[in-house]
Amino acid sequence: MSQPPPPPNQPPQQPGFGPPQEPSEPQTPPAPATPPTPPAQPPQQPPAGPDLNKAPQPQPGYGYPQAPGTPPPAAPPTPPQGPGYGYPQQQQQQPPAGYGYPAQQPGPYGQPGPYGQPQQPGPYGQQPPYGYAQPTVPMQAQAGQPGGGRKVNAQVAIIVSAVVAIALIVGGGVWYANSSGKDDDKQTTAEGGDTKGGEGDGKEGGSGDGGATTGEAEEKAPAATGSKVLFQVPSPKVPKGVTTISIAGSWLTDSVYAKSGLSEITGYDRKSGTKKWTLDLPGPVCAATPHVTEDNKTAIVHKPAMPSKTDPQACTEVAVVDLAAGSKVWTKTAKSGTMPVSFNNVTIGGGTVAAGSTSGGAAWDLATGDERWAPKTSDSCYDAGYGGGAKLVAVRKCGSYDQRQLHIQNVDPKTGDVLAEYKMDEGIEYAAVVSTDPLVVAADVGDSAGDGSGISDFFSIDNKTGKLRARLSAPGDEFAARCDAIYKVENCTGVTVGNDRLYIATEEHDSGGDSYSQTNEVVAFDLATGKQTGQRADAGENYEIFPLRMDGPDVIAYKRPPYDKGGQVVSIDGESFKETILMENPSTEAVRDVESRMSPDYSEIQFGQGGLYMSSVYASDFTSREKEYSVIAFGTE
């Protein structure tokens, strides 16, 4: 399929207006009937992964703005459906999924975002017709070819839904069928498969959330690391005429695993899966922060009503949810001039709830809902989004479309006053906040990542002075972290921050030797120098490792398994990098089939107190299976 049209030389002055584009339907890749047979002669092996000891190299053209009319690069390839990671690979072409979570929004002037992403509504809620999708899917490179972006592997391939992920229009027309915690729903094919023989409480905020390293590690290896399936939640049925629906958002507390649906949030008992409460919402959840306060509060953005073909609704409602009680604390809205603001993201930091958009940012007192600031129509810049946690950091956009400059601001959460500011070079269009303390942001400089990950470089910034501490080069063909920097701002996977270091997954590569196996590693960068520390945690043959979060000084990571084994959760010692297995999931086929569909790139993974909770961020009608699951939970005795 052809690339999206290049941005015009003179963009319109107002963002997001104009009629929605006609959608196109993605194609569902066929599953191979039998695994392919490896060739008699092994193919030439690509390079065995990144140079894990080299210092970052400066890139030509750093920070230089792209010339108007330069088309964005292609979206990354999506693996074909297959029997699972570690099986012999099959070369075939399939339509790829977009990077990161399953939908992106257009540029601030209604132009397509980078990486060939499907478009989403403008700042005032213009959207495609109810239930439609808008994928942009260039042809994928052949599996197994070195270079050219993220490598294809058969484990990710089993997730047919990743193809559909790019078609998801967050905030578009969707529908949710009640998931059930009843006993009959627990008698599923993946139930009862025992193996033989972060925030621990949800406060760290999930995958990609960094923060300062404090205290000791809480997660300890149990006497028996083999896990069993605790419960599963059936995926909601998609009604006729609706392709995909958003079900993003999940949180952990000491006693509850909470999962958002379209127009509700349900709290499940962490061990049994029994419904403890259900919070009904008037409309779908558009965005959710991974952060949870000490008293179990979190924040979401939702629509004021269910969308329809004629009225798609905008994401105007910002709410605080009590995850212990299963209730709303308050709901607020904001205006830019006379127009209601449709928010793209929300976070919590310093006792403040802050939400960003192409119309600017707004903030409220977490406890009372009192307004702390709102967009000003006189501003020449706007707060596109915020990173939360230990501090509150704004990603502020200034300048015209072809002379954009991002200001990374450590702000006073009570007043919004700028405490420190770092101005990125012109031409860097988007940035994501990986951690607020220490302050680390990710960006794709000059659209050079080339793999749709949204990352070519990380920037370590002193949040007291606003000065750049170090720039960390992380080429997209070597490192596997991904950030949805276009609008979600703090949505990153495959990376975490602690010990004044950045821990990041490398891309998959051949294990070496004569085998056809693949693997990857987690490596560390020093945030003061920008150089790799030499520390390295190997995934192991045919496993793929993803850092999830910090646990005191240690790193919690998930290992995606080969086709014939269950996944693992490991703790990586922050200094020695020694790995300790915390959990190993059942290897029975029925369990593997559900787990393998929860790709770390396109799913939400929470681990704490010996429980692993994996959930989809969408439901789709692109399936031939009789029963799909939006949640699968594992636990050790």
mmCIF file with all atom_site columns, C-alpha atoms in Angstrom, residues 104 170 173 192 262 292 350 497 505 522 544 591:
data_model
loop_
_atom_site.group_PDB
_atom_site.id
_atom_site.type_symbol
_atom_site.label_atom_id
_atom_site.label_alt_id
_atom_site.label_comp_id
_atom_site.label_asym_id
_atom_site.label_entity_id
_atom_site.label_seq_id
_atom_site.pdbx_PDB_ins_code
_atom_site.Cartn_x
_atom_site.Cartn_y
_atom_site.Cartn_z
_atom_site.occupancy
_atom_site.B_iso_or_equiv
_atom_site.pdbx_formal_charge
_atom_site.auth_seq_id
_atom_site.auth_comp_id
_atom_site.auth_asym_id
_atom_site.auth_atom_id
_atom_site.pdbx_PDB_model_num
ATOM 1  C CA . GLN A 1 104 ? -2.374  7.151   17.007 1.00 0.00 ? 104 GLN A CA 1
ATOM 2  C CA . VAL A 1 170 ? -9.380  5.369   20.315 1.00 0.00 ? 170 VAL A CA 1
ATOM 3  C CA . GLY A 1 173 ? -17.395 4.256   17.900 1.00 0.00 ? 173 GLY A CA 1
ATOM 4  C CA . GLY A 1 192 ? -6.055  -25.581 35.648 1.00 0.00 ? 192 GLY A CA 1
ATOM 5  C CA . LEU A 1 262 ? -15.684 0.528   27.183 1.00 0.00 ? 262 LEU A CA 1
ATOM 6  C CA . VAL A 1 292 ? -1.816  4.799   41.434 1.00 0.00 ? 292 VAL A CA 1
ATOM 7  C CA . GLY A 1 350 ? 2.472   15.941  43.141 1.00 0.00 ? 350 GLY A CA 1
ATOM 8  C CA . VAL A 1 497 ? 14.591  3.871   34.783 1.00 0.00 ? 497 VAL A CA 1
ATOM 9  C CA . ALA A 1 505 ? 15.565  -4.244  25.759 1.00 0.00 ? 505 ALA A CA 1
ATOM 10 C CA . VAL A 1 522 ? 18.356  -6.035  28.677 1.00 0.00 ? 522 VAL A CA 1
ATOM 11 C CA . GLU A 1 544 ? 12.562  -12.468 24.511 1.00 0.00 ? 544 GLU A CA 1
ATOM 12 C CA . VAL A 1 591 ? -2.437  -21.813 28.468 1.00 0.00 ? 591 VAL A CA 1
#
